[in-house]
The first five atom37 places (N, CA, C, CB, O) and aatype in JSON, in Angstrom:
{
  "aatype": [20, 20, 20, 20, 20, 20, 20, 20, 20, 20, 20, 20, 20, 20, 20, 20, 20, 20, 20, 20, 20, 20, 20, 20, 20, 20, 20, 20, 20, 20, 20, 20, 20, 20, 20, 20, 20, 20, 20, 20, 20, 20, 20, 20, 20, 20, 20, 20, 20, 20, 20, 20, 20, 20, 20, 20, 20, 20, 20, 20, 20, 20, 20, 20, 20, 20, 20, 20, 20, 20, 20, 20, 20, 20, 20, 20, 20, 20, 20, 20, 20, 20, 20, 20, 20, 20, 20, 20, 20, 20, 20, 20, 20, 20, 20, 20, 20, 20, 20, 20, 20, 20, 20, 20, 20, 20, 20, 20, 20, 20, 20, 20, 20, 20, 20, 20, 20, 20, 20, 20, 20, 20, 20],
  "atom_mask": [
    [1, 1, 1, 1, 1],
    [1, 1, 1, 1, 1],
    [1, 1, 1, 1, 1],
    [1, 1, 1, 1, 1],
    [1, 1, 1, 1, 1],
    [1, 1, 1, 1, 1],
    [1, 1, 1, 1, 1],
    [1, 1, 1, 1, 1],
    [1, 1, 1, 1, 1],
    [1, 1, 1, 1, 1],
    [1, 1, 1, 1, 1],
    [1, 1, 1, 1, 1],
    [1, 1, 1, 1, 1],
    [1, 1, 1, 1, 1],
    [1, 1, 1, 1, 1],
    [1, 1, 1, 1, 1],
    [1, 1, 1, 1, 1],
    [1, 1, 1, 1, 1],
    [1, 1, 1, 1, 1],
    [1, 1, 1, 1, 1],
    [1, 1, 1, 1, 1],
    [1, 1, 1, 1, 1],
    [1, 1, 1, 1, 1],
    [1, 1, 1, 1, 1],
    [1, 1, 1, 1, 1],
    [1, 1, 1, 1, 1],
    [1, 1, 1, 1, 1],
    [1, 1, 1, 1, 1],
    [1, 1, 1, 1, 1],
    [1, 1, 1, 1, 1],
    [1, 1, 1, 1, 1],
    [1, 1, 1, 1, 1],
    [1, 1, 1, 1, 1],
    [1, 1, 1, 1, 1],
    [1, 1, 1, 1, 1],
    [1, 1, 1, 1, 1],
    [1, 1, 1, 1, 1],
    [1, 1, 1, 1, 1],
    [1, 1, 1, 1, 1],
    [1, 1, 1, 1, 1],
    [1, 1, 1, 1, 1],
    [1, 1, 1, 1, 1],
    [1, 1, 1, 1, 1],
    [1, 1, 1, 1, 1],
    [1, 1, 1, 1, 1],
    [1, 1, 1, 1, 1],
    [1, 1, 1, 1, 1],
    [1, 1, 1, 1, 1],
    [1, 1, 1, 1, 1],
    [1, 1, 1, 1, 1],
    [1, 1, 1, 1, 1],
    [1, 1, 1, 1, 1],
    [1, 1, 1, 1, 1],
    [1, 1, 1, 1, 1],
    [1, 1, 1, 1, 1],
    [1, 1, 1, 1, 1],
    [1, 1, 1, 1, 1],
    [1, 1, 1, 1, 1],
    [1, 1, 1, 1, 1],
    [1, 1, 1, 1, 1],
    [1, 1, 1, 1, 1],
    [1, 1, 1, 1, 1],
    [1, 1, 1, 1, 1],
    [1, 1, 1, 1, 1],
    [1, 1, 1, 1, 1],
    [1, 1, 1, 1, 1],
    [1, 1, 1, 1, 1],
    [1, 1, 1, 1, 1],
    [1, 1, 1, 1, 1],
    [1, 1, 1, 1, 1],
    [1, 1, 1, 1, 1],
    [1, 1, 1, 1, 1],
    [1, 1, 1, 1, 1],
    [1, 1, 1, 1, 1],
    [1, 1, 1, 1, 1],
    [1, 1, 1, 1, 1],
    [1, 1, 1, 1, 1],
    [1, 1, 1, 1, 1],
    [1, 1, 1, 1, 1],
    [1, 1, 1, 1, 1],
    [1, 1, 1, 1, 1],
    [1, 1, 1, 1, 1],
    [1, 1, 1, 1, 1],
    [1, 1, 1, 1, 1],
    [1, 1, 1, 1, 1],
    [1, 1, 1, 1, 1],
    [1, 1, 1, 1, 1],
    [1, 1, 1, 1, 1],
    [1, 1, 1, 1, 1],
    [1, 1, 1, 1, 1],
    [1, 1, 1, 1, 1],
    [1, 1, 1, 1, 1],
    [1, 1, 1, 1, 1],
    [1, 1, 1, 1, 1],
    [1, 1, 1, 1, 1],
    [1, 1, 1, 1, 1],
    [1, 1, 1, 1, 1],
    [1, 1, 1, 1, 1],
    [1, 1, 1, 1, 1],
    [1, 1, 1, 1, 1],
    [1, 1, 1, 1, 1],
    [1, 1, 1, 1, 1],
    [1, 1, 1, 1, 1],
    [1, 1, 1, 1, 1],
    [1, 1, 1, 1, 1],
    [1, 1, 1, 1, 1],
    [1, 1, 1, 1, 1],
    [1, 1, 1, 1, 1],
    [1, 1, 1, 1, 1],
    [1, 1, 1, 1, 1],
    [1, 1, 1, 1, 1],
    [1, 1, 1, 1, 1],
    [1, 1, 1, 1, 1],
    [1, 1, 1, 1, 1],
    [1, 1, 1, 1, 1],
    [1, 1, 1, 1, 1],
    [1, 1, 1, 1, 1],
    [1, 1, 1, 1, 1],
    [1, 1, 1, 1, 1],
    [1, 1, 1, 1, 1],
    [1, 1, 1, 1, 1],
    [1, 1, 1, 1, 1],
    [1, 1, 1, 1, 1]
  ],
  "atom_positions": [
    [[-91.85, 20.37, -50.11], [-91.79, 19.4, -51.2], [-90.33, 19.02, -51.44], [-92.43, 19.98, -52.48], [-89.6, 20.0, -51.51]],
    [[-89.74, 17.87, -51.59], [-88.5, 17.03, -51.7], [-88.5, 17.51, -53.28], [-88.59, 15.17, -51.24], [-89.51, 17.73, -53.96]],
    [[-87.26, 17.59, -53.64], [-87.03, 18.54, -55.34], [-85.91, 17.6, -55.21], [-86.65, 20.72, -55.63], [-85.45, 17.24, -54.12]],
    [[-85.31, 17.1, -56.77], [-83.98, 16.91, -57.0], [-83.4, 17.47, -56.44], [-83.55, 17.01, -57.92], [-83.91, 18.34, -55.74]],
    [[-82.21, 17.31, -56.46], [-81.06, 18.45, -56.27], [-80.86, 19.25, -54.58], [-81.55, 19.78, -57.49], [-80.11, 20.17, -54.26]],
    [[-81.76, 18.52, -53.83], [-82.0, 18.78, -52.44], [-80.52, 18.58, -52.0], [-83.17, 17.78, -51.68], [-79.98, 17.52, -52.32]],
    [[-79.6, 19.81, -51.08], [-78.39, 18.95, -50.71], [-77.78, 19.48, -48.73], [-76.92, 19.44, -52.26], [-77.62, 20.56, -48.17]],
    [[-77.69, 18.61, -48.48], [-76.93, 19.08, -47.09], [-75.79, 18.24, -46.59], [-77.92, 19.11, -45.87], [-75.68, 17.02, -46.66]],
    [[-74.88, 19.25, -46.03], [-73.51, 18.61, -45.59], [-73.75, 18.77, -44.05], [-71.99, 19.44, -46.22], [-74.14, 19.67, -43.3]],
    [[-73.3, 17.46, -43.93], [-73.09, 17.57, -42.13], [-71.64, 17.17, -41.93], [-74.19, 16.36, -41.07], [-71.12, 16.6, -42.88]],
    [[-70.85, 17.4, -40.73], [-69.67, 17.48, -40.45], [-69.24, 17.02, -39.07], [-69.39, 18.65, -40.71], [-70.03, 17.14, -38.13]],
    [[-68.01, 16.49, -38.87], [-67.79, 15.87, -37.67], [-66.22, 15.51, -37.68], [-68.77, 14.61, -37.52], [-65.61, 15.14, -38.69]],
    [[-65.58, 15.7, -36.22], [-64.06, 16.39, -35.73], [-64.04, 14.48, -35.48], [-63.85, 18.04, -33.89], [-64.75, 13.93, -34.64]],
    [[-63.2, 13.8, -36.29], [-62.71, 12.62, -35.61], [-62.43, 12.46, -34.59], [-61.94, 12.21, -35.92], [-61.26, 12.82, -34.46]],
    [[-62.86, 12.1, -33.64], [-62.26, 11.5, -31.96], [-62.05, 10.41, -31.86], [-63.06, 11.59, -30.76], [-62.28, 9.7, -32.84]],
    [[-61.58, 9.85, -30.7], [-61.35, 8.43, -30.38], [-62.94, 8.18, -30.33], [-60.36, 8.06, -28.87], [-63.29, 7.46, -31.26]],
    [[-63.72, 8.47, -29.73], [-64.99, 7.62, -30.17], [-65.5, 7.07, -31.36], [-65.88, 8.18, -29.94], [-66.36, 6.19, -31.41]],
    [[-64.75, 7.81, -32.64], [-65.31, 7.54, -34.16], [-64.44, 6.71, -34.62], [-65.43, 8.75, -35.19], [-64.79, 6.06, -35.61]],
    [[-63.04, 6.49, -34.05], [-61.91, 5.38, -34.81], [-62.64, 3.49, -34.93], [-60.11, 5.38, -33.47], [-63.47, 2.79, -34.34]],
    [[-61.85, 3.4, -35.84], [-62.24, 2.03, -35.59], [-62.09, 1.21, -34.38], [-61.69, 1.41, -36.4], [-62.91, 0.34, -34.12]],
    [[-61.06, 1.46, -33.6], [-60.76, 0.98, -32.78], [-62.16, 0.85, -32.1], [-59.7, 1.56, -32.26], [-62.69, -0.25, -31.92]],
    [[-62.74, 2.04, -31.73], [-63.5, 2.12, -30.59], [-64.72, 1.36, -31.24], [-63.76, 3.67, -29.97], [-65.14, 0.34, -30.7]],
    [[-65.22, 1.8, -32.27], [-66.49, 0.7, -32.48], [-67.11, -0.29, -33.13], [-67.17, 1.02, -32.59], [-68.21, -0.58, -33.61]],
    [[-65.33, -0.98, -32.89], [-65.33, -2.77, -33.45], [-65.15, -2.87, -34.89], [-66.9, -3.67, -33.19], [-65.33, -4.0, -35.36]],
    [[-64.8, -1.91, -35.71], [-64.52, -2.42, -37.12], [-62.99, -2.43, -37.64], [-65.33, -1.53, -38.09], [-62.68, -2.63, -38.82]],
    [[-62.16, -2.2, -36.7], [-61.06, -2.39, -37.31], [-59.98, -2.27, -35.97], [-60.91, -1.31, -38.59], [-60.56, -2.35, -34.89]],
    [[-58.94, -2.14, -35.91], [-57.86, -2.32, -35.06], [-56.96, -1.05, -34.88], [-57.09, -3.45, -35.56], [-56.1, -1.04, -34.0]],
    [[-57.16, 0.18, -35.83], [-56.41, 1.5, -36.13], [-57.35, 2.59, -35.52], [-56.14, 1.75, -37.85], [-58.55, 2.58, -35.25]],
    [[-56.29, 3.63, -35.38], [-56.92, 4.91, -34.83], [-57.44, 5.77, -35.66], [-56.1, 5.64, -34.13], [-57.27, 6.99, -35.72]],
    [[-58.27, 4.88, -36.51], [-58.66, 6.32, -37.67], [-60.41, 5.9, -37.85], [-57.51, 6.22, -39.79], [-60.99, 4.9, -37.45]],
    [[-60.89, 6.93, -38.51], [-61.99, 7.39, -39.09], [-62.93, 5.36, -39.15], [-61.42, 8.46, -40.94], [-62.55, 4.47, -39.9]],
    [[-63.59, 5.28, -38.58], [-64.2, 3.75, -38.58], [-65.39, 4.29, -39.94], [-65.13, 3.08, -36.6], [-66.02, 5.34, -39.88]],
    [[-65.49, 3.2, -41.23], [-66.23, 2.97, -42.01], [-67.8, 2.84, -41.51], [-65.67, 1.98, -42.56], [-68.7, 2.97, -42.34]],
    [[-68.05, 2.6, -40.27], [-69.5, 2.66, -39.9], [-69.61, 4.26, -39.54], [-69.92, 1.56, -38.53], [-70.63, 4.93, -39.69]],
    [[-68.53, 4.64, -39.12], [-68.57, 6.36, -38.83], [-69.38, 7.34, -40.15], [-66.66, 6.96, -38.75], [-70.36, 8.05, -40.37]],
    [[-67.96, 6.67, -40.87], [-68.32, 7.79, -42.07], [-69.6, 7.59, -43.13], [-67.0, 7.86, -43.04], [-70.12, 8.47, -43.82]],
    [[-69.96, 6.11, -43.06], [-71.15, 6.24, -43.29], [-72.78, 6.65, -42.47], [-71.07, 5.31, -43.71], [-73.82, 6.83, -43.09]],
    [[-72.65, 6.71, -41.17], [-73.52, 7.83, -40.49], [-73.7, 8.81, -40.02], [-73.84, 7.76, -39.96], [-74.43, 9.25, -39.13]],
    [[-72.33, 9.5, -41.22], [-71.92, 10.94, -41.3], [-72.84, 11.11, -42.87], [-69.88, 11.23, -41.31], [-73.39, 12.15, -43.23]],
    [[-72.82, 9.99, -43.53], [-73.4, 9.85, -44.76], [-75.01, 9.89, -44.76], [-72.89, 8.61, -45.31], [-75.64, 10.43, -45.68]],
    [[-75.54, 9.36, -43.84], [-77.06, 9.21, -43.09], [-77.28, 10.16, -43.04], [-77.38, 8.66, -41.83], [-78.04, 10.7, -43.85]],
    [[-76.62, 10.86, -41.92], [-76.98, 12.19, -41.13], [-77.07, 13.07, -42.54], [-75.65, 12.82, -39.81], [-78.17, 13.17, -43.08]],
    [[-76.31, 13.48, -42.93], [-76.28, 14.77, -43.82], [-77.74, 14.42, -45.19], [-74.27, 14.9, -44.68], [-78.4, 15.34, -45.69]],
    [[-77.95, 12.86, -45.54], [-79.55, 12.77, -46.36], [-80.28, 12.83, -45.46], [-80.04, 11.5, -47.2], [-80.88, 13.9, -45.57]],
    [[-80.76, 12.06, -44.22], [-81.76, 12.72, -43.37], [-82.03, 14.25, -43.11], [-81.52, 12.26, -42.23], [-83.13, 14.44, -42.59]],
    [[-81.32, 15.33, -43.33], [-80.92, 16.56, -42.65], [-81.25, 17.35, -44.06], [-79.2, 16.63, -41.92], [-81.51, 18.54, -44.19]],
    [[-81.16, 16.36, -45.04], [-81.09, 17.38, -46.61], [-83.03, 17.36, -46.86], [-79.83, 16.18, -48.52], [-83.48, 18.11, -47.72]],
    [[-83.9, 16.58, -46.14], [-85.02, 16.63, -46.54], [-86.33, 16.44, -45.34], [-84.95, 15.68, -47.58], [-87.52, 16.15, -45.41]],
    [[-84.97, 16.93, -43.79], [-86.11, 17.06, -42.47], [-86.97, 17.77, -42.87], [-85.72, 17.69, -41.1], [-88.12, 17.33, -42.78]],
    [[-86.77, 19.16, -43.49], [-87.84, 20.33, -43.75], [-88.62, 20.29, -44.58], [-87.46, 21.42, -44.01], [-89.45, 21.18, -44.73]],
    [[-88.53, 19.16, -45.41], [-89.65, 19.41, -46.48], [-90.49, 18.27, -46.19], [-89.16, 19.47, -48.1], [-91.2, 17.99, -47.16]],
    [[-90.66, 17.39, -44.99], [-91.37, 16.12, -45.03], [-92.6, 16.71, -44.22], [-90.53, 14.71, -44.34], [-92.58, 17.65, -43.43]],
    [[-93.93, 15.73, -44.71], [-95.04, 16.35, -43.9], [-95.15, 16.04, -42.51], [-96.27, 16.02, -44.43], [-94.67, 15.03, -41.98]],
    [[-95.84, 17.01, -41.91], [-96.07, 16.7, -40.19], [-96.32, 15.71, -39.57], [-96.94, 17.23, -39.63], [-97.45, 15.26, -39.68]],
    [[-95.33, 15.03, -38.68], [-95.72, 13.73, -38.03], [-94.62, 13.17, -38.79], [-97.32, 13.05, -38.2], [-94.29, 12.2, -38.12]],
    [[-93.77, 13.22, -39.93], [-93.07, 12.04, -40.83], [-91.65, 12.68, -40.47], [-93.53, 11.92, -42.78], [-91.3, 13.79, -40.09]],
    [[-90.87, 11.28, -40.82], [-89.18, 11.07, -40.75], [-89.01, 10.47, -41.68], [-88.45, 10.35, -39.64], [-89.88, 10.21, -42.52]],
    [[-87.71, 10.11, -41.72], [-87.17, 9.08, -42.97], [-86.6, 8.47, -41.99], [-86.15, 9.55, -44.36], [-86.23, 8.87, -40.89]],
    [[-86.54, 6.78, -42.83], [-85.35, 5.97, -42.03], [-84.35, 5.66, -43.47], [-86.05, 4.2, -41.07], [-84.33, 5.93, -44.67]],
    [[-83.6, 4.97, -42.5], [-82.52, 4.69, -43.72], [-82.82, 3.07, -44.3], [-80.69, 4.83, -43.04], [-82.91, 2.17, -43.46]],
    [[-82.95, 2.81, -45.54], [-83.25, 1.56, -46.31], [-82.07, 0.75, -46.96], [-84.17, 1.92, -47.41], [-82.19, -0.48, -46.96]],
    [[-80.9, 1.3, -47.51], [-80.05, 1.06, -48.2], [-79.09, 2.07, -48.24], [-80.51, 0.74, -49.21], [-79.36, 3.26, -48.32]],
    [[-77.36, 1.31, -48.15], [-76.37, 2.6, -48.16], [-75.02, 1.95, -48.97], [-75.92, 3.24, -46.34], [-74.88, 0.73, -49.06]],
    [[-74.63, 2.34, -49.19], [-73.65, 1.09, -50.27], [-72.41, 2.74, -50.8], [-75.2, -0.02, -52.43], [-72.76, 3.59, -51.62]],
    [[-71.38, 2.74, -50.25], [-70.11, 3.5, -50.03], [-68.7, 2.5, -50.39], [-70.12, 4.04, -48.35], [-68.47, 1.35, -50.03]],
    [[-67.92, 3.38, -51.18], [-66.07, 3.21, -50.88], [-65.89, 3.42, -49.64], [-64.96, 4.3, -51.63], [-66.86, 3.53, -48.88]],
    [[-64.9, 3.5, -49.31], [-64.04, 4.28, -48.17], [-62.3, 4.21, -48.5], [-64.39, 3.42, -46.51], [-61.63, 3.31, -48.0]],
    [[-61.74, 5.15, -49.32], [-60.83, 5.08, -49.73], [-59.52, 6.14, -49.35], [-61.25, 4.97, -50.79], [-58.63, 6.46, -50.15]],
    [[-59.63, 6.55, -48.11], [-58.77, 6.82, -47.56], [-58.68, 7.35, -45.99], [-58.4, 7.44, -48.34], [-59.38, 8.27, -45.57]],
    [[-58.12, 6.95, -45.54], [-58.16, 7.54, -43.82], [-58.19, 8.93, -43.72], [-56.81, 7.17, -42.89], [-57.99, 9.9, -44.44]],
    [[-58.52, 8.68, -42.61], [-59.02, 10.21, -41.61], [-58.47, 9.78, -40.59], [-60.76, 10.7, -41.22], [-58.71, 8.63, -40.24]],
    [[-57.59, 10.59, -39.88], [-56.87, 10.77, -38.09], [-57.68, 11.85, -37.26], [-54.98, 11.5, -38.06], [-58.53, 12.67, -37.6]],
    [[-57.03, 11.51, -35.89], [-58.27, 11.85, -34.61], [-57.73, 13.28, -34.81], [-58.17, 11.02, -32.63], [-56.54, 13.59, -34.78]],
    [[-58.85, 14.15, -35.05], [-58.87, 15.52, -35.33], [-59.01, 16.03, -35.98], [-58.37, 16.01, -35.24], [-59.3, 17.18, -35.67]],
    [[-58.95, 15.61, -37.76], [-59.74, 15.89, -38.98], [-60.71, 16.04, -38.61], [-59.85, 15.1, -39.97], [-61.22, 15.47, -37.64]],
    [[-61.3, 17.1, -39.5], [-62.5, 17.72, -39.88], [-62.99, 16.79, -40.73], [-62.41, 19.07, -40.47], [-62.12, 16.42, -41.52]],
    [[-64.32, 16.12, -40.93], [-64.57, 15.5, -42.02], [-66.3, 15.85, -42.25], [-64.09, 13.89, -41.84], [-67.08, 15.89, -41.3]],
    [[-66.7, 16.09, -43.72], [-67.89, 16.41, -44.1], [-68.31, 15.69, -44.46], [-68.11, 17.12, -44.7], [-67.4, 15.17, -45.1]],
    [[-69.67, 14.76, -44.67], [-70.45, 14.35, -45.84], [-71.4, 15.23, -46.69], [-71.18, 13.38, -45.41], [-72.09, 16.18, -46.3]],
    [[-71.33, 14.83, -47.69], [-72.88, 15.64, -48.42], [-74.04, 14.89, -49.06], [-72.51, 16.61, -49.72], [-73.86, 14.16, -50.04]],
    [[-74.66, 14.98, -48.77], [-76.07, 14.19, -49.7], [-76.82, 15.55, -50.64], [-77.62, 13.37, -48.25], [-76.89, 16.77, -50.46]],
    [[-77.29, 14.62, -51.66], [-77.93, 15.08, -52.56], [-79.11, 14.54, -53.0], [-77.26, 15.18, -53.34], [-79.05, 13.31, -53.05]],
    [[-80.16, 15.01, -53.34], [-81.14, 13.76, -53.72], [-80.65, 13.6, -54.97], [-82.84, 13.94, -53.71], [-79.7, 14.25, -55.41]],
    [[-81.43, 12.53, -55.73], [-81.08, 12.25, -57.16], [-82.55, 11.67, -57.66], [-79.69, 11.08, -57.36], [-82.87, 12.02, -58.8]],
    [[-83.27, 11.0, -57.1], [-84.43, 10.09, -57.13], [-85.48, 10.81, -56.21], [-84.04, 8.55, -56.59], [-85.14, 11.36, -55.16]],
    [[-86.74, 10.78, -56.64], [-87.75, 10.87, -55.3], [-88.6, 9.46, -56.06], [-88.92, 12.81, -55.0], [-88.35, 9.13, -57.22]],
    [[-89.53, 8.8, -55.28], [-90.61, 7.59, -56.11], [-91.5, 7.2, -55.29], [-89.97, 6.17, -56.63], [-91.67, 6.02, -54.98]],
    [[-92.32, 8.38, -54.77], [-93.47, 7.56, -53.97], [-93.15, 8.17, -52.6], [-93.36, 5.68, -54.0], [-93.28, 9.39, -52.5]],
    [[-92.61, 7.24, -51.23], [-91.97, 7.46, -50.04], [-90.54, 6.94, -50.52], [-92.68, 6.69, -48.72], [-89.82, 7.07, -49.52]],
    [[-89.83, 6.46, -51.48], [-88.15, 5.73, -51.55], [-87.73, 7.68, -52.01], [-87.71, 3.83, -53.42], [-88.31, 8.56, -52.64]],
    [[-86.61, 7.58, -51.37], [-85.84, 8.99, -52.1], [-84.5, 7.83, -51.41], [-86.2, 11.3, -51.25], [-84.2, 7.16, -50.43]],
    [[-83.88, 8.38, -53.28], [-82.57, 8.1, -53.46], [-81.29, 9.0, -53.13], [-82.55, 7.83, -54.63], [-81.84, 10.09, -53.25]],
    [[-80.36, 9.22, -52.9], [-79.16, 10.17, -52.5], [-78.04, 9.95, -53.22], [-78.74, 10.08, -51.1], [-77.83, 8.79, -53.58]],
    [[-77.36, 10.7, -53.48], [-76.28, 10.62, -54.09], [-75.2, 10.97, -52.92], [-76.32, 11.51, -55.35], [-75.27, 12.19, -52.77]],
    [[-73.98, 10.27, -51.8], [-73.85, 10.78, -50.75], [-71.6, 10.12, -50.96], [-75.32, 10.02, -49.32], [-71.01, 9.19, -51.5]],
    [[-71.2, 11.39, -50.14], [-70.07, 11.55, -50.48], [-69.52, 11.95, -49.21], [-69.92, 12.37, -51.57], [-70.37, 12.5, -48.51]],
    [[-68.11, 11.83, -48.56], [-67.07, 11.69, -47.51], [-66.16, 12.68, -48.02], [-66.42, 10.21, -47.32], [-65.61, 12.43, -49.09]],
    [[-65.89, 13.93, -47.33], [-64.25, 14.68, -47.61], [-64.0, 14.94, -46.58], [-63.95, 15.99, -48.46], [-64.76, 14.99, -45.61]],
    [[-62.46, 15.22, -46.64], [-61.56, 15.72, -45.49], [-60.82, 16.59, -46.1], [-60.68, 14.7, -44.74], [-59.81, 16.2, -46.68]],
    [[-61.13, 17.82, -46.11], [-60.56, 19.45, -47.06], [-61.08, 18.86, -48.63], [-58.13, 19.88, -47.04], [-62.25, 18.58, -48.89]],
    [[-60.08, 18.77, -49.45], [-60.34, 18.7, -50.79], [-60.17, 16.98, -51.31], [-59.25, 19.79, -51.54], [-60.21, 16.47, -52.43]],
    [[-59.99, 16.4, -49.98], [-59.78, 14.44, -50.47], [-61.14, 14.24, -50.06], [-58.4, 13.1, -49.39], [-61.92, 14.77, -49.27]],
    [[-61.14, 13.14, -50.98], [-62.51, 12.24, -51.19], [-62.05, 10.98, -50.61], [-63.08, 12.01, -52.86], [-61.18, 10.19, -50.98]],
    [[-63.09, 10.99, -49.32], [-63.23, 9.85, -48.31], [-63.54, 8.64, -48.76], [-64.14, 10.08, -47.38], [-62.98, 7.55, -48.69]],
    [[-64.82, 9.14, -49.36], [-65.88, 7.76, -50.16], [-67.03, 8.19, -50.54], [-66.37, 6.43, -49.21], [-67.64, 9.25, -50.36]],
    [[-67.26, 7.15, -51.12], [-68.87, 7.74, -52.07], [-69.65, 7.01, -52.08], [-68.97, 8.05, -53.55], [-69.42, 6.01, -51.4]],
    [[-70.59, 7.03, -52.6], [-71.93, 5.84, -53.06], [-73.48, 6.44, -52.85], [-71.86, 4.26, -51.89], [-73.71, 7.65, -52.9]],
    [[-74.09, 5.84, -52.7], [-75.4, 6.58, -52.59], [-76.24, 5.61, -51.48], [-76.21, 6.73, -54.22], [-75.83, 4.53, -51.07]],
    [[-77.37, 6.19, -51.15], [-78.21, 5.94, -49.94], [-79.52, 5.83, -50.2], [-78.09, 6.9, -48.99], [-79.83, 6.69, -51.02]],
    [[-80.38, 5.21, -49.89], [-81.79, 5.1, -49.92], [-82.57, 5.19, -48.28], [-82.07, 3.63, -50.71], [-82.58, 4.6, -47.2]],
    [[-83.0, 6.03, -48.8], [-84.24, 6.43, -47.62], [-85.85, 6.71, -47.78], [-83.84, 7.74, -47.04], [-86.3, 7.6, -48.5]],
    [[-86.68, 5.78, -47.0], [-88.16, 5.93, -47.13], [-88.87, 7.08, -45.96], [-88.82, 4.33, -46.91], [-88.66, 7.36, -44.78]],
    [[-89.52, 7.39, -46.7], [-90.43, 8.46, -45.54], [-91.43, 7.72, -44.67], [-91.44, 9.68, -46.36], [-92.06, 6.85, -45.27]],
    [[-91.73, 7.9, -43.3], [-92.77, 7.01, -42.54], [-93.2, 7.86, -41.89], [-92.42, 5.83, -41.72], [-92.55, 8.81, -41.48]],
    [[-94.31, 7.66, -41.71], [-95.32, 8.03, -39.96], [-94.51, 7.89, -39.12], [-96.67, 7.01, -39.33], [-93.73, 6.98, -39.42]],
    [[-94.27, 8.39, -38.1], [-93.73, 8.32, -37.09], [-94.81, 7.25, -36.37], [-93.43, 9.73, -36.52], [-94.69, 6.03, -36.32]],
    [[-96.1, 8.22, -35.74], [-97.06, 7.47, -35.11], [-97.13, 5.9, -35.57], [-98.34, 8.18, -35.35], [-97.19, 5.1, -34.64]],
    [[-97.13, 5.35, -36.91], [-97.51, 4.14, -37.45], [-96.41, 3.44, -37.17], [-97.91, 4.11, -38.84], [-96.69, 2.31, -36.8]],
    [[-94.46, 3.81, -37.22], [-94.16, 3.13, -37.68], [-93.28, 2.11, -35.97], [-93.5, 3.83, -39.03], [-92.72, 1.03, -35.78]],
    [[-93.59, 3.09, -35.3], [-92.89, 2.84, -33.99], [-93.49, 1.61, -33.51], [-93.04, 4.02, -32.9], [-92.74, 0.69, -33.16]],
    [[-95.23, 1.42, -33.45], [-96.09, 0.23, -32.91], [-95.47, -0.86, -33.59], [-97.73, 0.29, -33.22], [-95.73, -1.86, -32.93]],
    [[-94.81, -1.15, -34.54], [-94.8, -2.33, -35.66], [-93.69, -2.89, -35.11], [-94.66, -1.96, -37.35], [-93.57, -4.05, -35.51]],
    [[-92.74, -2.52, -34.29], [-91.0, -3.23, -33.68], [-92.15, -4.41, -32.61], [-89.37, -1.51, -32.26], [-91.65, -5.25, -31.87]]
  ]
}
């Protein structure tokens, strides 16, 4: 069962694969804003794999983040999600970016629960 207060951090070593450079959002060797927000994904998907029923995933619906300070190739950087909302299949997140004790960025995330089986036929 998905409870408030559900929370998981996932984590990831900046490389040149995660800079902007490499995947088109910016021109610098640091931490790319599409990065750190599917560092932001990962860690709400991951905060409520175990409690969804058999056969179901979540996708991601809505994600809306700062990004207020860089990360260089080799930082450690965490996200954390939290739930805040459950309503049906919508669960809301409360989801956050650090690198040691700095705050990357914040904002929150929306994710629906689906069938797997149902939802794949529909593309």
């Amino acid at each position: 069962m998905i409870e408030i207060g559900l929370k998981h951090t996932s984590k990831l070593t900046v490389t040149d694969a995660a800079t902007a450079m490499s995947v088109g959002s910016g021109d610098m060797p640091v931490l790319s804003t599409p990065m750190m927000m599917a560092l932001m994904e990962n860690a709400a998907m991951l905060a409520v794999k175990d409690e969804l029923p058999e056969g179901c995933t979540t996708v991601g619906g809505h994600i809306e983040s700062s990004h207020l300070k860089p990360s260089k190739i080799g930082d450690m950087v965490r996200a954390e999600a939290e739930v805040t909302k459950m309503d049906g299949k919508k669960i809301e997140f409360k989801v956050s970016a650090w690198s040691g004790e700095t705050l990357l960025g914040e904002g929150s995330h929306l994710r629906f629960i689906v069938d797997r089986d149902k939802f794949m036929p529909k593309l």
